[in-house]
Tab-separated table of C-alpha atoms in Angstrom:
chain	number	residue	atom	x	y	z
A	255	MET	CA	-7.679	-16.927	21.041
A	256	GLY	CA	-8.301	-19.919	18.783
A	257	TYR	CA	-10.969	-22.504	19.384
A	258	PRO	CA	-9.735	-25.485	21.462
A	259	GLU	CA	-8.157	-28.091	19.218
A	260	ASN	CA	-9.403	-30.997	21.350
A	261	VAL	CA	-12.984	-30.603	20.042
A	262	LEU	CA	-11.927	-30.850	16.412
A	263	ALA	CA	-11.808	-34.073	14.441
A	264	LYS	CA	-8.582	-35.301	12.875
A	265	ASP	CA	-7.550	-33.029	9.973
A	266	GLU	CA	-10.374	-30.577	10.740
A	267	HIS	CA	-9.396	-26.903	10.598
A	268	VAL	CA	-11.061	-23.795	12.009
A	269	VAL	CA	-12.040	-21.355	9.257
A	270	LEU	CA	-13.733	-18.795	11.502
A	271	HIS	CA	-14.153	-18.360	15.242
A	272	ARG	CA	-16.320	-15.581	16.685
A	273	HIS	CA	-17.813	-14.514	19.971
A	274	PRO	CA	-21.080	-12.555	19.822
A	275	HIS	CA	-20.756	-8.909	18.837
A	276	TRP	CA	-19.258	-6.617	21.492
A	277	GLY	CA	-22.468	-4.565	21.401
A	278	ARG	CA	-24.007	-7.233	23.617
A	279	LEU	CA	-21.754	-5.912	26.412
A	280	THR	CA	-22.773	-2.234	26.262
A	281	VAL	CA	-25.693	-2.497	28.701
A	282	PRO	CA	-23.629	-4.460	31.270
A	283	ALA	CA	-20.832	-1.881	30.943
A	284	LEU	CA	-23.291	0.970	31.494
A	285	LEU	CA	-24.770	-0.837	34.497
A	286	LEU	CA	-21.261	-1.255	35.919
A	287	ILE	CA	-20.668	2.490	35.609
A	288	VAL	CA	-24.054	3.367	37.133
A	289	ALA	CA	-23.636	0.938	40.056
A	290	SER	CA	-20.106	2.181	40.761
A	291	THR	CA	-21.170	5.830	40.587
A	292	ALA	CA	-24.137	5.229	42.880
A	293	ALA	CA	-22.001	3.301	45.390
A	294	ALA	CA	-19.347	6.040	45.402
A	295	PHE	CA	-21.965	8.763	45.807
A	296	ILE	CA	-23.701	6.988	48.696
A	297	ALA	CA	-20.375	6.186	50.396
A	298	GLY	CA	-19.335	9.822	50.041
A	299	TYR	CA	-22.612	10.961	51.553
A	300	VAL	CA	-22.194	8.548	54.478
A	301	ASN	CA	-18.758	10.093	55.153
A	302	THR	CA	-20.358	13.529	55.599
A	303	LEU	CA	-22.687	12.285	58.361
A	304	ASN	CA	-21.818	12.677	62.029
A	305	TRP	CA	-21.906	8.996	62.845
A	306	GLU	CA	-19.503	6.877	64.844
A	307	SER	CA	-16.694	5.338	62.812
A	308	ASN	CA	-17.988	1.799	63.504
A	309	ALA	CA	-21.402	2.716	62.087
A	310	LYS	CA	-19.797	4.318	59.022
A	311	ASN	CA	-17.590	1.257	58.491
A	312	THR	CA	-20.616	-1.040	58.739
A	313	VAL	CA	-22.565	1.040	56.217
A	314	HIS	CA	-19.524	1.105	53.896
A	315	LEU	CA	-19.305	-2.692	54.099
A	316	VAL	CA	-23.008	-2.989	53.260
A	317	ILE	CA	-22.568	-0.592	50.307
A	318	ALA	CA	-19.532	-2.569	49.117
A	319	GLY	CA	-21.436	-5.875	49.458
A	320	ILE	CA	-24.436	-4.598	47.512
A	321	TRP	CA	-22.126	-3.091	44.874
A	322	LEU	CA	-20.235	-6.383	44.534
A	323	ILE	CA	-23.432	-8.401	44.130
A	324	LEU	CA	-24.768	-5.963	41.514
A	325	VAL	CA	-21.489	-5.930	39.585
A	326	LEU	CA	-21.215	-9.719	39.584
A	327	TRP	CA	-24.848	-10.146	38.510
A	328	LEU	CA	-25.206	-7.278	36.026
A	329	ALA	CA	-21.698	-6.984	34.529
A	330	VAL	CA	-19.414	-9.946	35.222
A	331	TRP	CA	-21.997	-12.689	34.538
A	332	PRO	CA	-23.007	-11.255	31.118
A	333	PHE	CA	-19.323	-10.839	30.211
A	334	LEU	CA	-18.546	-14.448	31.120
A	335	ASN	CA	-21.583	-15.619	29.123
A	336	TRP	CA	-20.319	-13.587	26.155
A	337	TRP	CA	-16.800	-14.975	26.559
A	338	THR	CA	-18.000	-18.597	26.681
A	339	THR	CA	-20.239	-18.282	23.609
A	340	HIS	CA	-18.506	-19.521	20.461
A	341	PHE	CA	-19.633	-19.525	16.848
A	342	VAL	CA	-17.145	-21.628	14.879
A	343	ILE	CA	-16.998	-22.597	11.228
A	344	THR	CA	-14.590	-25.359	10.321
A	345	ASP	CA	-13.931	-26.997	6.994
A	346	ARG	CA	-16.463	-29.704	7.989
A	347	ARG	CA	-19.141	-28.190	10.222
A	348	VAL	CA	-20.666	-25.202	11.968
A	349	MET	CA	-20.427	-25.329	15.757
A	350	TYR	CA	-22.232	-23.161	18.292
A	351	ARG	CA	-21.401	-23.502	21.985
A	352	HIS	CA	-22.725	-21.391	24.824
A	353	GLY	CA	-23.217	-21.425	28.558
A	354	LEU	CA	-21.103	-20.849	31.591
A	355	VAL	CA	-22.268	-23.390	34.153
A	356	THR	CA	-24.374	-25.585	31.896
A	357	ARG	CA	-22.861	-25.864	28.426
A	358	GLN	CA	-25.036	-26.350	25.356
A	359	GLY	CA	-24.054	-26.732	21.758
A	360	ILE	CA	-25.023	-27.755	18.296
A	361	ASP	CA	-22.993	-29.013	15.340
A	362	ILE	CA	-24.241	-28.787	11.774
A	363	PRO	CA	-22.268	-30.675	9.116
A	364	LEU	CA	-21.631	-28.430	6.112
A	365	ALA	CA	-22.957	-31.123	3.799
A	366	ARG	CA	-26.362	-30.966	5.550
A	367	ILE	CA	-26.839	-27.209	5.151
A	368	ASN	CA	-29.570	-26.318	2.640
A	369	SER	CA	-29.508	-22.541	2.865
A	370	VAL	CA	-27.730	-19.707	4.614
A	371	GLU	CA	-29.390	-16.337	5.179
A	372	PHE	CA	-28.670	-13.236	7.179
A	373	ARG	CA	-30.784	-10.441	8.579
A	374	HIS	CA	-29.779	-7.126	10.058
A	375	SER	CA	-31.545	-3.872	10.829
A	376	LEU	CA	-30.211	-0.384	10.224
A	377	ILE	CA	-28.639	-0.279	13.687
A	378	ASP	CA	-27.188	-3.764	13.156
A	379	ARG	CA	-25.668	-2.559	9.897
A	380	MET	CA	-24.129	0.458	11.628
A	381	LEU	CA	-22.674	-1.822	14.318
A	382	ARG	CA	-21.649	-4.409	11.690
A	383	THR	CA	-23.597	-7.261	13.264
A	384	GLY	CA	-26.701	-9.309	12.522
A	385	THR	CA	-28.501	-12.628	12.662
A	386	LEU	CA	-27.277	-15.625	10.678
A	387	ILE	CA	-29.980	-18.135	9.708
A	388	ILE	CA	-28.926	-21.664	8.764
A	389	GLU	CA	-31.411	-24.172	7.408
A	390	SER	CA	-30.296	-27.781	7.518
A	391	ALA	CA	-31.868	-30.854	5.977
A	392	ALA	CA	-33.193	-32.292	9.232
A	393	GLN	CA	-34.221	-29.283	11.321
A	394	ASP	CA	-36.086	-26.015	11.392
A	395	PRO	CA	-33.907	-23.011	10.579
A	396	LEU	CA	-31.484	-22.055	13.351
A	397	GLU	CA	-30.914	-18.380	14.108
A	398	PHE	CA	-27.616	-17.187	15.551
A	399	GLU	CA	-27.895	-13.609	16.815
A	400	ASP	CA	-25.233	-10.934	17.214
A	401	ILE	CA	-22.775	-12.424	14.732
A	402	PRO	CA	-20.062	-9.819	13.990
A	403	ASN	CA	-19.657	-8.967	10.280
A	404	VAL	CA	-22.631	-11.183	9.476
A	405	GLU	CA	-22.461	-10.529	5.716
A	406	ARG	CA	-18.845	-11.686	5.557
A	407	VAL	CA	-19.640	-14.734	7.718
A	408	HIS	CA	-22.618	-15.500	5.454
A	409	SER	CA	-20.420	-15.328	2.373
A	410	LEU	CA	-17.675	-17.412	3.961
A	411	LEU	CA	-20.138	-20.074	5.098
A	412	TYR	CA	-21.815	-20.155	1.701
A	413	HIS	CA	-18.444	-20.744	0.029
A	414	GLU	CA	-17.522	-23.433	2.557
A	415	VAL	CA	-20.845	-25.217	1.913
A	416	PHE	CA	-20.378	-24.907	-1.856
A	417	ASP	CA	-16.811	-26.279	-1.614
A	418	THR	CA	-18.091	-29.282	0.396
A	419	VAL	CA	-20.529	-30.325	-2.332
A	420	GLY	CA	-19.013	-33.169	-4.304
A	421	THR	CA	-16.654	-34.377	-1.573
A	422	GLU	CA	-16.967	-37.611	0.342
A	423	GLU	CA	-18.587	-35.648	3.197
A	424	ALA	CA	-21.505	-34.566	1.013
A	425	PRO	CA	-24.634	-36.734	1.103
A	426	SER	CA	-25.171	-39.017	-1.872
């Protein structure tokens, strides 16, 4: 899925569009499995009890309601947050947008970027992810975590910044 064209300026082109690394979704996926297993186990246990069918149905509804709340809170919400987080590099700027209900974002013109760094631990390197650090002329360094293939993104961004130097977009 490409980044929406309506947020781009005229003649601006997306060079790279990424969501955070999929590893951010492993804990929510595990919690989904645990909650579903626990709900199934408890519902199965309730079926073995000698209760009236109305009581069993009520308990099953309560189990289903608790399961639904847990799944929405611990699995669906993190997935939607992941899905609505965008790290975009265009031929003019770096954009970062995140948030599901309340959207937040930042744009950094390529011509204003002073340095680009990356950091990743051993586990990050095994998962091919890391933190991208961008220092612009007017702000403290910004850190973008869980960027997939952070070394490649670093290199691509560095080349985009270098190609911008000397154009009319570069500061005089």
